[in-house]
PDB file of C-alpha atoms in Angstrom:
ATOM      1  CA  MET G   1       4.473 -10.962   8.019  1.00 94.00           C
ATOM      2  CA  ILE G   2       1.870  -8.265   9.172  1.00 97.00           C
ATOM      3  CA  ALA G   3       1.505  -4.999   7.326  1.00 97.00           C
ATOM      4  CA  CYS G   4      -0.533  -2.146   8.589  1.00 96.00           C
ATOM      5  CA  GLU G   5      -1.597   1.088   6.622  1.00 94.00           C
ATOM      6  CA  THR G   6      -1.829   4.259   8.551  1.00 94.00           C
ATOM      7  CA  ILE G   7      -2.697   7.882   7.629  1.00 93.00           C
ATOM      8  CA  GLY G   8      -0.187  10.391   9.157  1.00 91.00           C
ATOM      9  CA  THR G   9      -1.916  13.573   8.053  1.00 90.00           C
ATOM     10  CA  VAL G  10      -4.788  12.906  10.715  1.00 90.00           C
ATOM     11  CA  GLN G  11      -4.653  13.476  14.468  1.00 90.00           C
ATOM     12  CA  PRO G  12      -2.967  10.381  16.070  1.00 93.00           C
ATOM     13  CA  LEU G  13      -5.117   8.216  18.169  1.00 91.00           C
ATOM     14  CA  LEU G  14      -2.514   8.609  21.058  1.00 91.00           C
ATOM     15  CA  GLY G  15      -1.928  12.379  20.742  1.00 87.00           C
ATOM     16  CA  ASN G  16       1.845  12.769  20.448  1.00 90.00           C
ATOM     17  CA  VAL G  17       2.535   9.200  19.387  1.00 95.00           C
ATOM     18  CA  THR G  18       2.250   8.445  15.644  1.00 96.00           C
ATOM     19  CA  ASN G  19      -0.307   5.994  14.396  1.00 96.00           C
ATOM     20  CA  ALA G  20       2.666   4.098  12.813  1.00 97.00           C
ATOM     21  CA  GLU G  21       4.264   3.726  16.042  1.00 97.00           C
ATOM     22  CA  PHE G  22       1.094   2.577  17.715  1.00 96.00           C
ATOM     23  CA  ALA G  23       0.613   0.017  14.895  1.00 96.00           C
ATOM     24  CA  ALA G  24       4.224  -1.300  15.382  1.00 97.00           C
ATOM     25  CA  SER G  25       3.655  -1.719  18.998  1.00 97.00           C
ATOM     26  CA  MET G  26       0.609  -3.895  18.211  1.00 95.00           C
ATOM     27  CA  GLY G  27       2.719  -6.124  16.057  1.00 96.00           C
ATOM     28  CA  ALA G  28       3.045  -4.641  12.678  1.00 97.00           C
ATOM     29  CA  ASP G  29       6.180  -5.801  10.811  1.00 98.00           C
ATOM     30  CA  ILE G  30       5.803  -3.486   7.910  1.00 98.00           C
ATOM     31  CA  LEU G  31       4.193   0.082   7.738  1.00 98.00           C
ATOM     32  CA  LEU G  32       2.427   1.569   4.819  1.00 97.00           C
ATOM     33  CA  LEU G  33       1.634   5.278   4.741  1.00 96.00           C
ATOM     34  CA  ASN G  34      -1.576   6.256   2.900  1.00 92.00           C
ATOM     35  CA  MET G  35      -2.212   9.839   1.631  1.00 92.00           C
ATOM     36  CA  PHE G  36       1.563  10.581   2.093  1.00 95.00           C
ATOM     37  CA  ASP G  37       2.596  13.431  -0.133  1.00 96.00           C
ATOM     38  CA  VAL G  38       6.308  13.161  -0.983  1.00 97.00           C
ATOM     39  CA  GLN G  39       6.361  16.828  -1.976  1.00 96.00           C
ATOM     40  CA  HIS G  40       5.121  18.010   1.368  1.00 95.00           C
ATOM     41  CA  PRO G  41       5.819  15.156   3.872  1.00 96.00           C
ATOM     42  CA  VAL G  42       3.735  15.277   7.064  1.00 93.00           C
ATOM     43  CA  ILE G  43       3.339  12.606   9.833  1.00 95.00           C
ATOM     44  CA  ARG G  44       1.549  13.969  12.800  1.00 95.00           C
ATOM     45  CA  GLY G  45       2.928  12.940  16.211  1.00 95.00           C
ATOM     46  CA  LEU G  46       6.638  12.877  15.193  1.00 95.00           C
ATOM     47  CA  PRO G  47       9.184  14.966  17.167  1.00 93.00           C
ATOM     48  CA  GLU G  48       9.919  18.127  15.180  1.00 91.00           C
ATOM     49  CA  THR G  49      12.198  17.299  12.264  1.00 93.00           C
ATOM     50  CA  GLU G  50      12.772  18.654   8.762  1.00 95.00           C
ATOM     51  CA  PRO G  51      10.526  17.433   6.006  1.00 94.00           C
ATOM     52  CA  GLU G  52      13.159  15.601   4.289  1.00 95.00           C
ATOM     53  CA  ASN G  53      13.895  13.574   7.369  1.00 96.00           C
ATOM     54  CA  VAL G  54      10.381  12.623   8.300  1.00 96.00           C
ATOM     55  CA  VAL G  55      10.552   8.985   6.797  1.00 97.00           C
ATOM     56  CA  ARG G  56      13.850   8.304   8.342  1.00 97.00           C
ATOM     57  CA  MET G  57      12.718   9.553  11.695  1.00 97.00           C
ATOM     58  CA  LEU G  58       9.751   7.312  11.626  1.00 97.00           C
ATOM     59  CA  LYS G  59      11.988   4.469  10.627  1.00 97.00           C
ATOM     60  CA  LYS G  60      14.200   5.304  13.547  1.00 96.00           C
ATOM     61  CA  MET G  61      11.040   5.501  16.002  1.00 95.00           C
ATOM     62  CA  THR G  62       9.598   2.244  14.759  1.00 97.00           C
ATOM     63  CA  GLY G  63      12.460  -0.070  13.436  1.00 97.00           C
ATOM     64  CA  ARG G  64      10.194  -0.897  10.686  1.00 97.00           C
ATOM     65  CA  PRO G  65      10.409  -0.793   6.797  1.00 97.00           C
ATOM     66  CA  ILE G  66       8.201   1.948   5.501  1.00 98.00           C
ATOM     67  CA  GLY G  67       6.284   2.073   2.353  1.00 98.00           C
ATOM     68  CA  ILE G  68       3.883   4.636   0.673  1.00 97.00           C
ATOM     69  CA  ASN G  69       0.814   4.514  -1.610  1.00 94.00           C
ATOM     70  CA  LEU G  70       1.243   6.292  -4.957  1.00 94.00           C
ATOM     71  CA  GLU G  71      -1.734   6.507  -7.223  1.00 91.00           C
ATOM     72  CA  PRO G  72      -1.439   6.268 -11.102  1.00 90.00           C
ATOM     73  CA  VAL G  73      -4.118   8.825 -11.926  1.00 80.00           C
ATOM     74  CA  ALA G  74      -3.390  11.467 -14.557  1.00 66.00           C
ATOM     75  CA  GLU G  75      -4.185  15.061 -13.764  1.00 58.00           C
ATOM     76  CA  GLY G  76      -7.798  15.890 -14.285  1.00 53.00           C
ATOM     77  CA  GLU G  77      -8.765  12.185 -14.555  1.00 54.00           C
ATOM     78  CA  GLU G  78      -9.743  11.520 -11.071  1.00 54.00           C
ATOM     79  CA  GLY G  79     -13.046  10.035 -10.463  1.00 53.00           C
ATOM     80  CA  GLU G  80     -15.712  11.287  -8.121  1.00 51.00           C
ATOM     81  CA  THR G  81     -14.558  10.856  -4.513  1.00 56.00           C
ATOM     82  CA  ASP G  82     -15.102  12.195  -0.975  1.00 56.00           C
ATOM     83  CA  PRO G  83     -13.058  15.425  -0.389  1.00 58.00           C
ATOM     84  CA  ILE G  84     -10.849  13.421   2.246  1.00 61.00           C
ATOM     85  CA  TRP G  85      -9.337  11.534  -0.721  1.00 59.00           C
ATOM     86  CA  LYS G  86      -8.783  14.465  -2.842  1.00 72.00           C
ATOM     87  CA  MET G  87      -5.555  13.940  -4.870  1.00 76.00           C
ATOM     88  CA  SER G  88      -2.477  16.079  -4.375  1.00 85.00           C
ATOM     89  CA  ALA G  89       0.392  16.470  -6.690  1.00 90.00           C
ATOM     90  CA  GLY G  90       2.698  14.682  -4.265  1.00 94.00           C
ATOM     91  CA  ARG G  91       0.501  11.538  -4.106  1.00 93.00           C
ATOM     92  CA  ARG G  92       0.489  10.833  -7.957  1.00 93.00           C
ATOM     93  CA  ALA G  93       2.428   7.940  -9.306  1.00 94.00           C
ATOM     94  CA  THR G  94       4.987  10.017 -11.376  1.00 95.00           C
ATOM     95  CA  VAL G  95       8.600   9.224 -11.832  1.00 97.00           C
ATOM     96  CA  GLU G  96       9.461  12.512 -10.293  1.00 97.00           C
ATOM     97  CA  ASN G  97       7.740  11.333  -7.036  1.00 97.00           C
ATOM     98  CA  ALA G  98       9.278   7.994  -7.083  1.00 97.00           C
ATOM     99  CA  LEU G  99      12.653   9.441  -7.189  1.00 97.00           C
ATOM    100  CA  ARG G 100      11.605  11.814  -4.419  1.00 97.00           C
ATOM    101  CA  ALA G 101      10.475   8.840  -2.353  1.00 97.00           C
ATOM    102  CA  LYS G 102      13.751   7.319  -2.723  1.00 97.00           C
ATOM    103  CA  GLU G 103      15.489  10.404  -1.566  1.00 97.00           C
ATOM    104  CA  LEU G 104      13.303  10.470   1.463  1.00 97.00           C
ATOM    105  CA  GLY G 105      14.192   6.950   2.456  1.00 97.00           C
ATOM    106  CA  VAL G 106      11.123   5.087   1.603  1.00 98.00           C
ATOM    107  CA  ASP G 107      11.547   1.374   1.217  1.00 98.00           C
ATOM    108  CA  PHE G 108       8.682   0.440  -0.991  1.00 97.00           C
ATOM    109  CA  ILE G 109       6.041   1.954  -3.211  1.00 97.00           C
ATOM    110  CA  LEU G 110       2.532   0.479  -3.469  1.00 96.00           C
ATOM    111  CA  LEU G 111       0.720   1.431  -6.845  1.00 94.00           C
ATOM    112  CA  THR G 112      -2.896   1.327  -6.130  1.00 84.00           C
ATOM    113  CA  GLY G 113      -5.972   3.706  -5.785  1.00 72.00           C
ATOM    114  CA  ASN G 114      -7.982   5.170  -2.979  1.00 63.00           C
ATOM    115  CA  PRO G 115     -11.777   4.977  -3.252  1.00 54.00           C
ATOM    116  CA  GLY G 116     -13.315   6.740  -6.376  1.00 52.00           C
ATOM    117  CA  MET G 117      -9.849   7.432  -8.025  1.00 53.00           C
ATOM    118  CA  GLY G 118     -10.624   5.173 -10.955  1.00 61.00           C
ATOM    119  CA  VAL G 119      -7.126   3.642 -11.160  1.00 76.00           C
ATOM    120  CA  SER G 120      -6.975   1.121 -14.100  1.00 82.00           C
ATOM    121  CA  ASN G 121      -4.733  -1.895 -14.512  1.00 86.00           C
ATOM    122  CA  PRO G 122      -3.242  -0.548 -17.747  1.00 90.00           C
ATOM    123  CA  ALA G 123      -2.125   2.539 -15.890  1.00 89.00           C
ATOM    124  CA  ILE G 124      -0.595   0.545 -13.117  1.00 92.00           C
ATOM    125  CA  ILE G 125       1.301  -1.496 -15.716  1.00 94.00           C
ATOM    126  CA  GLU G 126       2.566   1.629 -17.568  1.00 95.00           C
ATOM    127  CA  THR G 127       3.580   3.161 -14.408  1.00 96.00           C
ATOM    128  CA  LEU G 128       5.465   0.009 -13.162  1.00 97.00           C
ATOM    129  CA  ARG G 129       7.556  -0.002 -16.234  1.00 97.00           C
ATOM    130  CA  LYS G 130       8.459   3.745 -15.798  1.00 97.00           C
ATOM    131  CA  PHE G 131       9.238   3.256 -12.126  1.00 97.00           C
ATOM    132  CA  LYS G 132      11.433   0.087 -12.643  1.00 97.00           C
ATOM    133  CA  ALA G 133      13.480   1.959 -15.337  1.00 97.00           C
ATOM    134  CA  ALA G 134      13.809   4.944 -12.906  1.00 96.00           C
ATOM    135  CA  VAL G 135      14.693   3.236  -9.523  1.00 95.00           C
ATOM    136  CA  GLY G 136      15.610  -0.197 -10.439  1.00 93.00           C
ATOM    137  CA  ASP G 137      15.947  -2.541  -7.420  1.00 93.00           C
ATOM    138  CA  SER G 138      16.545   0.340  -5.044  1.00 96.00           C
ATOM    139  CA  ILE G 139      12.755   0.494  -4.025  1.00 96.00           C
ATOM    140  CA  VAL G 140      10.482  -2.482  -3.816  1.00 98.00           C
ATOM    141  CA  LEU G 141       7.437  -2.120  -6.053  1.00 98.00           C
ATOM    142  CA  ALA G 142       4.043  -3.511  -5.267  1.00 97.00           C
ATOM    143  CA  ALA G 143       0.837  -3.234  -7.058  1.00 95.00           C
ATOM    144  CA  GLY G 144      -2.829  -4.368  -7.034  1.00 91.00           C
ATOM    145  CA  LYS G 145      -6.250  -3.305  -5.739  1.00 84.00           C
ATOM    146  CA  MET G 146      -8.292  -4.379  -2.663  1.00 81.00           C
ATOM    147  CA  HIS G 147     -11.540  -2.777  -3.035  1.00 74.00           C
ATOM    148  CA  ALA G 148     -13.576  -4.766  -5.650  1.00 59.00           C
ATOM    149  CA  ALA G 149     -14.042  -8.474  -6.443  1.00 45.00           C
ATOM    150  CA  GLY G 150     -12.652  -9.807  -9.664  1.00 50.00           C
ATOM    151  CA  VAL G 151     -10.262  -6.910 -10.148  1.00 69.00           C
ATOM    152  CA  LEU G 152      -7.122  -9.069 -10.802  1.00 86.00           C
ATOM    153  CA  THR G 153      -6.864 -12.143 -12.871  1.00 91.00           C
ATOM    154  CA  GLU G 154      -3.922 -14.401 -13.620  1.00 95.00           C
ATOM    155  CA  ALA G 155      -3.266 -12.497 -16.762  1.00 95.00           C
ATOM    156  CA  ASP G 156      -3.131  -9.210 -14.762  1.00 94.00           C
ATOM    157  CA  ILE G 157      -0.655 -10.781 -12.480  1.00 96.00           C
ATOM    158  CA  ALA G 158       1.557 -11.862 -15.178  1.00 97.00           C
ATOM    159  CA  ASP G 159       1.417  -8.463 -16.815  1.00 97.00           C
ATOM    160  CA  PHE G 160       2.277  -6.722 -13.476  1.00 97.00           C
ATOM    161  CA  THR G 161       5.298  -8.907 -12.699  1.00 98.00           C
ATOM    162  CA  ALA G 162       6.502  -8.570 -16.234  1.00 98.00           C
ATOM    163  CA  ALA G 163       6.320  -4.830 -15.808  1.00 97.00           C
ATOM    164  CA  GLY G 164       8.384  -4.992 -12.566  1.00 97.00           C
ATOM    165  CA  ALA G 165       6.129  -5.646  -9.522  1.00 97.00           C
ATOM    166  CA  ASP G 166       7.854  -7.383  -6.698  1.00 98.00           C
ATOM    167  CA  ILE G 167       4.561  -7.894  -4.717  1.00 98.00           C
ATOM    168  CA  ILE G 168       1.014  -8.361  -5.949  1.00 97.00           C
ATOM    169  CA  LEU G 169      -1.880  -6.816  -3.688  1.00 96.00           C
ATOM    170  CA  LEU G 170      -5.135  -8.315  -3.685  1.00 94.00           C
ATOM    171  CA  PRO G 171      -8.245  -8.602  -1.327  1.00 93.00           C
ATOM    172  CA  ALA G 172      -8.186 -10.915   1.587  1.00 95.00           C
ATOM    173  CA  PRO G 173     -10.682 -13.816   1.396  1.00 94.00           C
ATOM    174  CA  GLY G 174     -14.054 -12.894   2.668  1.00 92.00           C
ATOM    175  CA  THR G 175     -13.537  -9.118   2.473  1.00 91.00           C
ATOM    176  CA  VAL G 176     -15.279  -8.293  -0.849  1.00 88.00           C
ATOM    177  CA  PRO G 177     -17.979 -10.523  -2.710  1.00 87.00           C
ATOM    178  CA  GLY G 178     -16.386 -13.344  -4.663  1.00 87.00           C
ATOM    179  CA  ILE G 179     -12.998 -13.418  -3.174  1.00 91.00           C
ATOM    180  CA  THR G 180     -13.039 -16.853  -1.644  1.00 94.00           C
ATOM    181  CA  MET G 181     -10.081 -18.664  -0.017  1.00 96.00           C
ATOM    182  CA  GLU G 182      -9.753 -20.789  -3.126  1.00 96.00           C
ATOM    183  CA  TYR G 183      -9.829 -17.980  -5.606  1.00 94.00           C
ATOM    184  CA  ALA G 184      -7.205 -16.087  -3.602  1.00 95.00           C
ATOM    185  CA  ARG G 185      -5.144 -19.120  -3.484  1.00 97.00           C
ATOM    186  CA  THR G 186      -5.229 -19.421  -7.183  1.00 97.00           C
ATOM    187  CA  LEU G 187      -4.047 -15.825  -7.599  1.00 96.00           C
ATOM    188  CA  ILE G 188      -1.434 -16.195  -4.925  1.00 98.00           C
ATOM    189  CA  SER G 189      -0.083 -19.472  -6.656  1.00 98.00           C
ATOM    190  CA  CYS G 190       0.106 -17.507  -9.869  1.00 98.00           C
ATOM    191  CA  ALA G 191       2.041 -14.651  -8.353  1.00 98.00           C
ATOM    192  CA  HIS G 192       4.439 -17.124  -6.716  1.00 98.00           C
ATOM    193  CA  ARG G 193       5.029 -18.763 -10.164  1.00 98.00           C
ATOM    194  CA  HIS G 194       5.978 -15.413 -11.438  1.00 98.00           C
ATOM    195  CA  SER G 195       8.494 -14.984  -8.544  1.00 98.00           C
ATOM    196  CA  ALA G 196       6.422 -12.318  -6.812  1.00 98.00           C
ATOM    197  CA  LEU G 197       5.324 -12.137  -3.120  1.00 98.00           C
ATOM    198  CA  THR G 198       1.707 -11.405  -2.151  1.00 98.00           C
ATOM    199  CA  ILE G 199      -0.266  -9.140   0.155  1.00 97.00           C
ATOM    200  CA  THR G 200      -3.662 -10.040   1.121  1.00 96.00           C
ATOM    201  CA  ALA G 201      -5.446  -6.789   2.498  1.00 94.00           C
ATOM    202  CA  ILE G 202      -8.495  -5.578   4.196  1.00 92.00           C
ATOM    203  CA  GLY G 203      -9.687  -2.564   2.440  1.00 81.00           C
ATOM    204  CA  THR G 204     -13.494  -2.662   3.158  1.00 83.00           C
ATOM    205  CA  SER G 205     -13.583  -2.128   6.870  1.00 82.00           C
ATOM    206  CA  GLN G 206     -13.456  -5.557   8.450  1.00 87.00           C
ATOM    207  CA  GLU G 207     -10.834  -4.129  10.726  1.00 84.00           C
ATOM    208  CA  GLY G 208     -13.883  -3.152  12.864  1.00 87.00           C
ATOM    209  CA  ALA G 209     -15.578  -6.606  12.826  1.00 91.00           C
ATOM    210  CA  ASP G 210     -15.797  -8.957  15.673  1.00 95.00           C
ATOM    211  CA  THR G 211     -12.677 -10.860  16.946  1.00 94.00           C
ATOM    212  CA  ASP G 212     -13.862 -14.225  15.439  1.00 96.00           C
ATOM    213  CA  THR G 213     -14.276 -12.769  12.089  1.00 95.00           C
ATOM    214  CA  ILE G 214     -10.766 -11.161  11.980  1.00 94.00           C
ATOM    215  CA  ARG G 215      -9.320 -14.595  12.954  1.00 96.00           C
ATOM    216  CA  ARG G 216     -11.174 -16.374  10.214  1.00 96.00           C
ATOM    217  CA  ILE G 217     -10.036 -13.810   7.687  1.00 96.00           C
ATOM    218  CA  ALA G 218      -6.309 -14.357   9.026  1.00 96.00           C
ATOM    219  CA  LEU G 219      -6.535 -18.134   8.809  1.00 97.00           C
ATOM    220  CA  MET G 220      -8.079 -18.116   5.196  1.00 97.00           C
ATOM    221  CA  CYS G 221      -5.110 -15.656   4.223  1.00 97.00           C
ATOM    222  CA  LYS G 222      -2.677 -18.307   5.598  1.00 97.00           C
ATOM    223  CA  MET G 223      -4.368 -21.119   4.030  1.00 98.00           C
ATOM    224  CA  ALA G 224      -4.439 -19.265   0.700  1.00 98.00           C
ATOM    225  CA  GLY G 225      -0.612 -19.055   1.036  1.00 98.00           C
ATOM    226  CA  THR G 226      -0.077 -15.208   1.259  1.00 98.00           C
ATOM    227  CA  ASP G 227       3.277 -13.870   2.296  1.00 98.00           C
ATOM    228  CA  ILE G 228       2.053 -10.647   3.912  1.00 98.00           C
ATOM    229  CA  HIS G 229      -1.169 -10.038   5.835  1.00 96.00           C
TER     230      HIS G 229
END
């Protein structure tokens, strides 16, 4: 399956068509909203609708499952980051926001960190436990990182799944130093042994690479055995 992350708070590429609809039209099976604030829901390009119906409207327009990123960063503990990534209350990985996401119709939550946020693996584990207790199986929980080599180990994956993760996120082979197809396959096999699915993600701008590079990354992901690209 193909997943695509979009940002709904920016001007859509096609004007009055959401970036999520554009991604769905190009083949995305799953849509992930980055920088989505559950306390102030905004997706630019949607027909006018009440904030509490924004996610359901997008699901109606695309026919796709919709997920959001929430970031396990305590207030005042954000790392140095570009102003574009500045944290808002509705993007923090709190139980309140997880329950709000459920009310909005979100299908899955990804616990991860945007650049510079300093999200730690222990923070992800603690948040997974809290979310699992709060939402049970009503929302799929995913967790991981995609921006740095060596971030996840097999022990981390075991801890994530024990805490409630249904899906493990890791870098696609070739996207960051040290993430080879063989290393990714090892982590993916570990996740599968723990009954979790995996997403191999591009988080370091290879989306803009030449077509052959994109194809090579896709084939390495397939060979590594991932479930979601």
